Short mmCIF file of C-alpha atoms in Angstrom, two decimals:
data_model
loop_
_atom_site.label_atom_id
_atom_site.label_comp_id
_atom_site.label_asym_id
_atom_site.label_seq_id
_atom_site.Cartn_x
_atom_site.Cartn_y
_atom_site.Cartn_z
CA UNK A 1 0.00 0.00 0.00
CA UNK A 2 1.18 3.25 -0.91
CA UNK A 3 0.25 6.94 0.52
CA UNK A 4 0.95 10.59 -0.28
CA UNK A 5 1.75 13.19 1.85
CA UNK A 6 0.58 16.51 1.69
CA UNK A 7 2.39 19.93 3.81
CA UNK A 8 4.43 17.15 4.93
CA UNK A 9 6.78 19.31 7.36
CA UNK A 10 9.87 17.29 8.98
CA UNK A 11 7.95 13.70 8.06
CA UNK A 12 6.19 12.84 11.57
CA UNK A 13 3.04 11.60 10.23
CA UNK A 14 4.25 9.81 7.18
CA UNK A 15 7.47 8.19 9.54
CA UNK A 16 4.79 6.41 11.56
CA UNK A 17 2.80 5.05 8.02
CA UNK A 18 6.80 4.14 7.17
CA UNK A 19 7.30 2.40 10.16
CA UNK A 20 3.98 0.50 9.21
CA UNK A 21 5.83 -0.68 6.12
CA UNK A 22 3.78 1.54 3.60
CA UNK A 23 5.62 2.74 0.35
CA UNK A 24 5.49 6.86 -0.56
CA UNK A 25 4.75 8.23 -3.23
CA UNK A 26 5.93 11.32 -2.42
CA UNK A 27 6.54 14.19 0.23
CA UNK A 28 5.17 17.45 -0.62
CA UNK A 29 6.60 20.69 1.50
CA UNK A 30 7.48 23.82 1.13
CA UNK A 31 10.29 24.73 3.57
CA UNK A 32 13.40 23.76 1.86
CA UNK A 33 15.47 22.18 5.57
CA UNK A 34 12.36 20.35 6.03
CA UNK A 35 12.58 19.30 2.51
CA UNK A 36 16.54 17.89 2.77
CA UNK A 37 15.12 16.06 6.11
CA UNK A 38 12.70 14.36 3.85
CA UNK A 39 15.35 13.19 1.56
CA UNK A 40 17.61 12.18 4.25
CA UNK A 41 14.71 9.98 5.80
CA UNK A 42 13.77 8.26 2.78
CA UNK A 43 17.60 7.78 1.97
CA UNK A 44 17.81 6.26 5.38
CA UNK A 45 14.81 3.45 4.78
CA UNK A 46 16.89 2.59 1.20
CA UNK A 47 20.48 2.03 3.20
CA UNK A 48 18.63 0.05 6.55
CA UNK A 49 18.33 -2.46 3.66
CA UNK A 50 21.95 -3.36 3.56
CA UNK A 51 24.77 -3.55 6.32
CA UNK A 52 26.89 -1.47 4.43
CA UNK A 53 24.33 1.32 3.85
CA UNK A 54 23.78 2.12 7.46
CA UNK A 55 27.62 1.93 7.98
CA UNK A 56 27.87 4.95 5.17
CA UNK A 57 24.11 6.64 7.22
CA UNK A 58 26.32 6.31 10.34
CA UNK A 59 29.27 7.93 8.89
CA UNK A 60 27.24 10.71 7.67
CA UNK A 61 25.66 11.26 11.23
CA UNK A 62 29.32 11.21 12.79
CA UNK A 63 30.49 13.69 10.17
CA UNK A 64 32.70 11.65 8.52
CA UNK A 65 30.71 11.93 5.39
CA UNK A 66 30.01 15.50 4.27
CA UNK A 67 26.77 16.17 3.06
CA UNK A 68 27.51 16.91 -0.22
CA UNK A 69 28.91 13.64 -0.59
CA UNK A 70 26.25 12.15 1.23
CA UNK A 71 23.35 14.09 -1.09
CA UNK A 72 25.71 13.16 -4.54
CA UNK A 73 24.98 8.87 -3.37
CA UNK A 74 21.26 10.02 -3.00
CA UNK A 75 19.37 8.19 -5.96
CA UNK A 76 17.46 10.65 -8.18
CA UNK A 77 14.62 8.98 -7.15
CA UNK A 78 14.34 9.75 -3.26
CA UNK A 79 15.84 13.94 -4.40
CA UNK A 80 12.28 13.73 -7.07
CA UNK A 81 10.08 12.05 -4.21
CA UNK A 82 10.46 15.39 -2.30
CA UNK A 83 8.22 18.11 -4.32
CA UNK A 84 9.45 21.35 -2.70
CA UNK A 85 6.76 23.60 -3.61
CA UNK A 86 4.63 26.00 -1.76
CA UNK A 87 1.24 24.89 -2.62
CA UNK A 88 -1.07 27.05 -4.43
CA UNK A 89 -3.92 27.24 -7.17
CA UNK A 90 -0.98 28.52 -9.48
CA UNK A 91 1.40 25.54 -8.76
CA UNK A 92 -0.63 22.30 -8.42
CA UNK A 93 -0.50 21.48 -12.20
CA UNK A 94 3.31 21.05 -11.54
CA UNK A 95 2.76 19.39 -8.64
CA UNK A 96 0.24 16.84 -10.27
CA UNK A 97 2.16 16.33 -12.68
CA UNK A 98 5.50 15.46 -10.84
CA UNK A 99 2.99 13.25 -9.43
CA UNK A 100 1.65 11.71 -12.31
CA UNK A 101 5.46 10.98 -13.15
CA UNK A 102 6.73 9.24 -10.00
CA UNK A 103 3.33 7.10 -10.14
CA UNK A 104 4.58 6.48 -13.75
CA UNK A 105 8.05 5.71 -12.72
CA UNK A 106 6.97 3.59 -10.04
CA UNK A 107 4.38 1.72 -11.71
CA UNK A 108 1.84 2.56 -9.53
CA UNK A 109 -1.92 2.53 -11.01
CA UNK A 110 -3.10 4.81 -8.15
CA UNK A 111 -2.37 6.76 -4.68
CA UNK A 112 -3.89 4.13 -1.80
CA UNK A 113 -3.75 6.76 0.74
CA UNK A 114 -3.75 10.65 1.53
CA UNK A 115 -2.26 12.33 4.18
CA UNK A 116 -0.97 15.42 5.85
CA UNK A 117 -2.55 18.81 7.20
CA UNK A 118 -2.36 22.37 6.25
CA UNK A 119 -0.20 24.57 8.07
CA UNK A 120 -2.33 24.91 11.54
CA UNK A 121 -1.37 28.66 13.28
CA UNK A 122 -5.14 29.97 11.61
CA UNK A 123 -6.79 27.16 13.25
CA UNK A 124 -4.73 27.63 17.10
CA UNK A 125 -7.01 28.69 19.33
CA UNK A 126 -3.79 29.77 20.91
CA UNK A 127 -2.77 31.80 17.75
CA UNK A 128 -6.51 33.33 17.19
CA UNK A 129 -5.75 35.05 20.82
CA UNK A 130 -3.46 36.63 19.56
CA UNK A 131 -3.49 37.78 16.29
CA UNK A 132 -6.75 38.16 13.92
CA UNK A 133 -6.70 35.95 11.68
CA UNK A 134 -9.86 36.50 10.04
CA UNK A 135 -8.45 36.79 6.34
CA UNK A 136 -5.18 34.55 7.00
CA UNK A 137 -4.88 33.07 3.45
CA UNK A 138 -3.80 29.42 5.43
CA UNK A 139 -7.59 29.44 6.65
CA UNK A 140 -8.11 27.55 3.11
CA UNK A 141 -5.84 25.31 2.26
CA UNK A 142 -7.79 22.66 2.87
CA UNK A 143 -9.34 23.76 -0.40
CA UNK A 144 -5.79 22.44 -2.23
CA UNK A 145 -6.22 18.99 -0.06
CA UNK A 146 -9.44 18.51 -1.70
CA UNK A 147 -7.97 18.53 -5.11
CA UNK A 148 -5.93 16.07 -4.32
CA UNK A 149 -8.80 13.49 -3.32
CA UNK A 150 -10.58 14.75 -6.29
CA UNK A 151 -8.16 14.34 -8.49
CA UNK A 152 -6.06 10.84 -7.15
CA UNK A 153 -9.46 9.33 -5.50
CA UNK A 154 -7.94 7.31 -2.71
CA UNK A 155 -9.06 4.41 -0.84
CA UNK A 156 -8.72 6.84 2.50
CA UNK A 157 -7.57 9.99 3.73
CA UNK A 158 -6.25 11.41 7.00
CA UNK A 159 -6.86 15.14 8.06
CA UNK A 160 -4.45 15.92 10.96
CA UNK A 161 -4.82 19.40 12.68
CA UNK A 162 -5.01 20.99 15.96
CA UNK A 163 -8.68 21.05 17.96
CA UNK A 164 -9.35 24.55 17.10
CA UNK A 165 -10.03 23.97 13.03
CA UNK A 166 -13.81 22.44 14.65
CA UNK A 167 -14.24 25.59 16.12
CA UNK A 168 -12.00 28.26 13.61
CA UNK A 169 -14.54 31.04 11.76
CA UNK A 170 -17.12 29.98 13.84
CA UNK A 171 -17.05 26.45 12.72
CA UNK A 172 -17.62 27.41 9.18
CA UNK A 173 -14.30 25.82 8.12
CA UNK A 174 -14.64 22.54 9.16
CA UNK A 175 -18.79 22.42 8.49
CA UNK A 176 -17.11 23.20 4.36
CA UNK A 177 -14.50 20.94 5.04
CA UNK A 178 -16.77 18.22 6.07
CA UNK A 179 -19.81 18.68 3.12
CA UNK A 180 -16.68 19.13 0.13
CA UNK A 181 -15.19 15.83 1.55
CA UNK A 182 -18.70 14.04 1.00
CA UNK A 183 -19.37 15.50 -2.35
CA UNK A 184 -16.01 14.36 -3.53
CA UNK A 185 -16.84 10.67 -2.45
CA UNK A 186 -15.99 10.25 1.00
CA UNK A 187 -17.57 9.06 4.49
CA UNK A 188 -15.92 11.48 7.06
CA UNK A 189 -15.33 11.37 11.04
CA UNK A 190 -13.29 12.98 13.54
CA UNK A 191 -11.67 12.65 16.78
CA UNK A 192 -9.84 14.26 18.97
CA UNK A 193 -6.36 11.91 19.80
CA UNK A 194 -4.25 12.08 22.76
CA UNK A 195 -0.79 11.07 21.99
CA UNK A 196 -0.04 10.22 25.34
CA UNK A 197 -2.85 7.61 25.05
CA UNK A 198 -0.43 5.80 22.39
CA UNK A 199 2.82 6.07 24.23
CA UNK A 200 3.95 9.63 23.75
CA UNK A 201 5.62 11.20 26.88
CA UNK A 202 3.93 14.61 26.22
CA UNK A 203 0.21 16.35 26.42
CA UNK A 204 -0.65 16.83 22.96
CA UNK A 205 -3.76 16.96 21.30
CA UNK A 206 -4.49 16.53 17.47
CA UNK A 207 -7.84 16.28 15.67
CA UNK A 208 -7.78 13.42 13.07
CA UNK A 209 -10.08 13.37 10.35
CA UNK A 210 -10.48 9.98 8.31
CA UNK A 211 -12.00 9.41 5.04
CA UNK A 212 -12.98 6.32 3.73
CA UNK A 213 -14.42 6.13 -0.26
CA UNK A 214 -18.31 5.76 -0.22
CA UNK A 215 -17.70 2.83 -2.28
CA UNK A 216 -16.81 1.12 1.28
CA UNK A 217 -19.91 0.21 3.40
CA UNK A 218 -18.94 1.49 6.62
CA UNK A 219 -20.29 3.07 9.99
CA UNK A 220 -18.88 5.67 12.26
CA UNK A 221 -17.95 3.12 14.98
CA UNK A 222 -16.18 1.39 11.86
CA UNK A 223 -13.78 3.99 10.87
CA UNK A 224 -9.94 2.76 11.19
CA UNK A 225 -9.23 4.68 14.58
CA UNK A 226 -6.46 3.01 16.92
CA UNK A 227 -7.21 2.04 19.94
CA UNK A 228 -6.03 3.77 23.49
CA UNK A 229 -3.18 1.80 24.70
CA UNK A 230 -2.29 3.37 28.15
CA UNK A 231 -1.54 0.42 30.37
CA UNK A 232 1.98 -0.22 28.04
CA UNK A 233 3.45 3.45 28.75
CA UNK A 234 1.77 4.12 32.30
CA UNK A 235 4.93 3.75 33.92
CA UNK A 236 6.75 5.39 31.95
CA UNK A 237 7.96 8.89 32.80
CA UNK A 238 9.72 12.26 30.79
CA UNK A 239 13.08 11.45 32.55
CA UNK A 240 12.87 8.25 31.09
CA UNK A 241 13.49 9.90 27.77
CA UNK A 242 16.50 11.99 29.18
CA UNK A 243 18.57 10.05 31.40
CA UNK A 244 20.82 7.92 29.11
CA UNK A 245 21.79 11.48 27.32
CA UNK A 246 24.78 13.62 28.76
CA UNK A 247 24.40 16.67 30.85
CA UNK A 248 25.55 20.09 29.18
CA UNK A 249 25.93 23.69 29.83
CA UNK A 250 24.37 26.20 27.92
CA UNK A 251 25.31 26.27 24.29
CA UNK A 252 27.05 23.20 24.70
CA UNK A 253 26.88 19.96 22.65
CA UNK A 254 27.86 16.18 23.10
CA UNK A 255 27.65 13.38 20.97
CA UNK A 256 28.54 10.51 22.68
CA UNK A 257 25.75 8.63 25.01
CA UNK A 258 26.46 8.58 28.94
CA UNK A 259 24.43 5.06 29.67
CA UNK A 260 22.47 2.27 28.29
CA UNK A 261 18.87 3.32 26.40
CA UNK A 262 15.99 3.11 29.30
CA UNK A 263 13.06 0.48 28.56
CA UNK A 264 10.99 3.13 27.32
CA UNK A 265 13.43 4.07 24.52
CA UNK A 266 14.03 0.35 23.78
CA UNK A 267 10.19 -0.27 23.96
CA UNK A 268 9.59 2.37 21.44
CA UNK A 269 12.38 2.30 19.22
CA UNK A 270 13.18 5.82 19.82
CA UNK A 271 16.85 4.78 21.03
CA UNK A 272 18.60 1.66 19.38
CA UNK A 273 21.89 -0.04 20.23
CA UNK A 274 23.74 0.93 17.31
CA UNK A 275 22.11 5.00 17.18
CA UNK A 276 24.74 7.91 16.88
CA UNK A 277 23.65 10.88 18.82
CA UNK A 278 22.71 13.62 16.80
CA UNK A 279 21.85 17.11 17.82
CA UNK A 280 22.27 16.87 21.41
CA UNK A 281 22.95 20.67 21.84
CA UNK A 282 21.51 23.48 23.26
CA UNK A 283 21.50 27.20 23.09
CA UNK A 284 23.28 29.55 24.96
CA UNK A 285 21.31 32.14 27.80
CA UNK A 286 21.90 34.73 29.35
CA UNK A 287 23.00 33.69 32.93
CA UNK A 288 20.21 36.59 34.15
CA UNK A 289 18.03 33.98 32.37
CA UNK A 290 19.89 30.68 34.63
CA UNK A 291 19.17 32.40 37.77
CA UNK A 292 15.08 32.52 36.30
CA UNK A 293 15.93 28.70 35.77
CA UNK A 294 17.24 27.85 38.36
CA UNK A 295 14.35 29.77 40.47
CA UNK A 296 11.43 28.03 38.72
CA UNK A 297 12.79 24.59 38.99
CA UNK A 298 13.34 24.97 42.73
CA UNK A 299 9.66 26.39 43.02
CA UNK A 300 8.18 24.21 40.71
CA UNK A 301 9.76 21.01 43.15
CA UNK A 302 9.01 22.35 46.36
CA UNK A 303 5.36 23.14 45.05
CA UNK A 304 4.46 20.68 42.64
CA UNK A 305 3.81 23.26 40.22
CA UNK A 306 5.33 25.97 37.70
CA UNK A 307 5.16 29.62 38.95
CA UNK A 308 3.26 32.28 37.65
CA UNK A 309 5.64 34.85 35.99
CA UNK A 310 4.19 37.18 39.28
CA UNK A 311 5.46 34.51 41.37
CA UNK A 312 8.97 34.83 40.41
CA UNK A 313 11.35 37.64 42.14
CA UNK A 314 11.16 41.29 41.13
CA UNK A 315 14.56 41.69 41.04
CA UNK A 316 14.51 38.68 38.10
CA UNK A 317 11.26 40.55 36.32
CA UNK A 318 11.94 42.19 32.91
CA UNK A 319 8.61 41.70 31.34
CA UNK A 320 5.72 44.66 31.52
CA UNK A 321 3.26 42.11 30.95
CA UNK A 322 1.97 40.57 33.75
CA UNK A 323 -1.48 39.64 33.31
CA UNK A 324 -1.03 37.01 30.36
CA UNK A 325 0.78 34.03 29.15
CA UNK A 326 2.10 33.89 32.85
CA UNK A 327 3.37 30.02 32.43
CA UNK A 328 6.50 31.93 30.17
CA UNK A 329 8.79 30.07 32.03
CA UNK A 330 7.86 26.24 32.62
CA UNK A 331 9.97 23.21 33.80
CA UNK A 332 9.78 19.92 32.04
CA UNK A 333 8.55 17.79 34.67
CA UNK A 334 10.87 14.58 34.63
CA UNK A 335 9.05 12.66 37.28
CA UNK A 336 6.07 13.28 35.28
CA UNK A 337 3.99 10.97 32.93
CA UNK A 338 3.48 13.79 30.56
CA UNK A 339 5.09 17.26 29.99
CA UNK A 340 3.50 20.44 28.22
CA UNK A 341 3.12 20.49 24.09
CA UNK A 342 6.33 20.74 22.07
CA UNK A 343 5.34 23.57 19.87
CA UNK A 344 7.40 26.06 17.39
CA UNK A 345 8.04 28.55 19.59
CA UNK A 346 11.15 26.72 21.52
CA UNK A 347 13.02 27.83 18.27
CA UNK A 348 13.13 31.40 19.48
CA UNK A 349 13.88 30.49 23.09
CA UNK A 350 13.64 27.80 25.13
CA UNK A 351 11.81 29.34 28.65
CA UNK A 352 9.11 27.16 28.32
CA UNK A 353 11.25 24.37 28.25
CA UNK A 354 13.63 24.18 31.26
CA UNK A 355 15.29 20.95 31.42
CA UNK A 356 14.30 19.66 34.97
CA UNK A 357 17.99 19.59 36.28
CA UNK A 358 19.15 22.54 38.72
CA UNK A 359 22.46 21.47 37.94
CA UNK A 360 22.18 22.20 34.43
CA UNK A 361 19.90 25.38 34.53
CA UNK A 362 19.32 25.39 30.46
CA UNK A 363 16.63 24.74 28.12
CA UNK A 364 15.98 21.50 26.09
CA UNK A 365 18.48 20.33 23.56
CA UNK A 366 17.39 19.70 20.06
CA UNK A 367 17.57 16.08 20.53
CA UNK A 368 15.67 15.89 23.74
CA UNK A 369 13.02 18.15 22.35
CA UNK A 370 12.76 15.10 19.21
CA UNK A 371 12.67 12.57 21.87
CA UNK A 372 9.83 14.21 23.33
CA UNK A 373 7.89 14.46 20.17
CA UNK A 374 8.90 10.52 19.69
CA UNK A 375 11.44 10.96 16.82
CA UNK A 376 13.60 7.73 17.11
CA UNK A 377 17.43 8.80 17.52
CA UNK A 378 18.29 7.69 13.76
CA UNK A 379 15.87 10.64 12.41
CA UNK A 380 18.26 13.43 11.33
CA UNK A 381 17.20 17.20 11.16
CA UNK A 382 18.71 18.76 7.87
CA UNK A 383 19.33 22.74 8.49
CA UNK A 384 20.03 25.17 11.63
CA UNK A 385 19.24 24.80 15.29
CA UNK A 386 16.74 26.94 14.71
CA UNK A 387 14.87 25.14 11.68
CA UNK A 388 15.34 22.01 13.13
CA UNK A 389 13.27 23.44 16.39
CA UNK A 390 10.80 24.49 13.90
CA UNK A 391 10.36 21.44 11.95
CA UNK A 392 10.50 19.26 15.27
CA UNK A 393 7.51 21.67 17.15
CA UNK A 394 5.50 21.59 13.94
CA UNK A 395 5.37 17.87 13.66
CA UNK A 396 3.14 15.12 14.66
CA UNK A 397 4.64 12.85 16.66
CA UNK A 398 5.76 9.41 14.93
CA UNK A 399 4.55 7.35 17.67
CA UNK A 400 0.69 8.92 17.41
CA UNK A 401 0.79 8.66 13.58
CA UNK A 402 2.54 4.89 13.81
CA UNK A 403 -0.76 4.08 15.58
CA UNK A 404 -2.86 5.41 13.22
CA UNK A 405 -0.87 4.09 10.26
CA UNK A 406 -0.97 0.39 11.84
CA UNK A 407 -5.18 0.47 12.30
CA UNK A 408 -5.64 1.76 8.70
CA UNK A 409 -3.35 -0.84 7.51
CA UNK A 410 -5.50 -3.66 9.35
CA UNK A 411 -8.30 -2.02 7.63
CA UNK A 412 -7.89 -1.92 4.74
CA UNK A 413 -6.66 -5.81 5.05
CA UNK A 414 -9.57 -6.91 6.44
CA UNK A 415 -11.96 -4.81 3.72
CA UNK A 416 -11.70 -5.67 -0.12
CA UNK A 417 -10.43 -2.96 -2.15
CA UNK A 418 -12.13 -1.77 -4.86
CA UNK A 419 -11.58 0.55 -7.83
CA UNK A 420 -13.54 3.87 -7.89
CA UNK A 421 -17.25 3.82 -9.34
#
């Protein structure tokens, strides 16, 4: 089975459907780092087939291997599977068309499966708060999706966004979304998923829309939903993603692993016994900014809580606004089962994401903040610190979209396929 993935950002939701063992078609995205860790990704799944080809990945992730060599032993097949395009009315012929080749080249008769999500900041509720965005151009994107269903008919798609595009223009949005999805052929539902419910060490919610062709007889209880799985990860808590990595100083990096990978790494396959660390480094602060740190972890475990920016000493106050967004400054809590939502903004600093040890008084590294989005220690950012930040907070996390990807592979086992009337 084969799928193809739409505003595909750093590859979280197609790396679970890869994990699943289904074949792409191809990546579409318009950031061009996100686009290189595409190509990297699927390069990686076309070396784990031979010995020697993760020797050569390995090299690369040791910088042994430059990555212009590396990108020159890239077949022009995985560089074409990557359509770097920002998607609009003016580009999709291109895009279909690049399509219509690698189907072509592939000898594929048709796309199985759809997925992806438009860009989500016009559907935050979060981002609505803050900005109006009323006539945000992103509000319909979705509109580009459906030409994709309408054009490629597929047996299914999944719509992944954030909670707020049921509730974005008044639910207008999602009531068009919904009625377009049905006229183009499809039976739609949606749910809300926890990722924690499915083994992810973090509160995160994402609203997952499935489509199933009408030519399918199915009912809403049917539709190819995972189940929760909580009892497998309840004991399971953030510092078990942390501990086997070295401790470092502010704007410091290490690459080499201080212990053995924890039974929640191993259980996953975020951590494997052959991985080379990648990207375990952190930015620098301002040591004003430690002493903040340093305050709000000490608070935070004498009160089982994270203070309120009012809470914190005068003498350590620089910001006039004190009567929103108070949390500015959060610890990860390592002892907990879940910490706060990996988002974008920890590429332009990294208050909300203390690491939980005083010793260390610093923000996440780059690395820890993959682990907490599930990203298995062979993924490899392409780009900055800053763009990998990005294209880590803006993903879904591999482990929620593995779970998906395995119940719409038993699915579509258990029903007979059929072609479109």
């Amino acid at each position: 089975m084969n799928f193809l993935d739409l505003f595909s950002g750093a590859g979280g939701l197609s790396e679970g459907f890869l994990q699943e063992g289904f074949k792409p078609i191809g990546h579409i995205e318009m950031m061009p780092e996100a686009c290189d860790t595409l190509r990297t990704r699927s390069f990686f799944y076309q070396l784990k087939k031979t010995d020697k080809g993760m020797d050569f990945y390995r090299s690369y992730l040791k910088g042994s291997v430059t990555k212009e060599k590396f990108f020159s032993m890239m077949p022009d097949s995985i560089k074409d599977s990557v359509i770097c395009e920002r998607m609009s009315e003016e580009t999709l012929p291109g895009v279909f068309e690049k399509i219509d080749s690698r189907l072509k080249t592939m000898g594929e008769k048709s796309v199985d499966i759809v997925i992806g999500g438009p860009p989500c900041q016009a559907y935050s509720i979060v981002g609505r708060s803050r900005t109006d965005m009323t006539n945000d151009p992103r509000n319909h994107l979705y509109l580009l999706y459906l030409q994709f269903l309408r054009r490629y008919k597929p047996k299914l798609f999944v719509f992944e966004n954030v909670q707020g595009i049921l509730t974005a223009g008044g639910g207008t949005y999602f009531a068009d979304l919904k009625k377009r999805c049905r006229k183009a052929g499809y039976h739609v539902e949606a749910r809300l998923l926890k990722a924690e419910d499915y083994g992810v060490l973090q509160k995160r919610r994402r609203e997952i829309i499935i489509g199933v062709r009408s030519d399918f007889d199915i009912q809403a209880d049917d539709f190819p939903y995972p189940q929760i799985n909580t009892e497998k990860y309840s004991k399971y808590v953030v510092n078990d993603l942390l501990s086997d990595l070295p401790p470092l100083k502010p704007g410091g990096f290490k690459n080499d692993y201080l212990g053995e990978p924890t039974d929640y790494l191993t259980l996953t396959g975020i951590r494997k016994t052959d991985d080379v660390l990648t990207w375990h480094l952190t930015r620098n602060i301002r040591e004003f900014d430690r002493k903040i740190y340093r305050f709000v972890l000490k608070y935070t475990a004498e009160n089982g809580r994270t203070p309120d920016y009012t809470e914190i000493p005068k003498n350590l106050q620089t910001h006039k606004n004190t009567t929103s967004f108070l949390d500015r400054f959060k610890a990860v809590p390592g002892s907990s089962h879940v910490c706060q939502t990996m988002v974008a903004h920890i590429s332009k600093d990294g208050h909300y994401y203390i690491h939980p040890d005083i010793k260390q008084a610093r923000s996440l590294s780059v690395r820890e903040a993959a682990r907490i989005q599930s990203f298995p220690d062979d993924y490899f950012f392409e780009g900055s610190r800053t763009s990998a930040f990005v294209q880590i907070g803006n993903a879904v996390p591999p482990l929620l979209a593995r779970a998906v990807a395995k119940s719409i592979k038993s699915f579509l086992k258990e029903n007979t396929s059929k072609e479109p009337k």
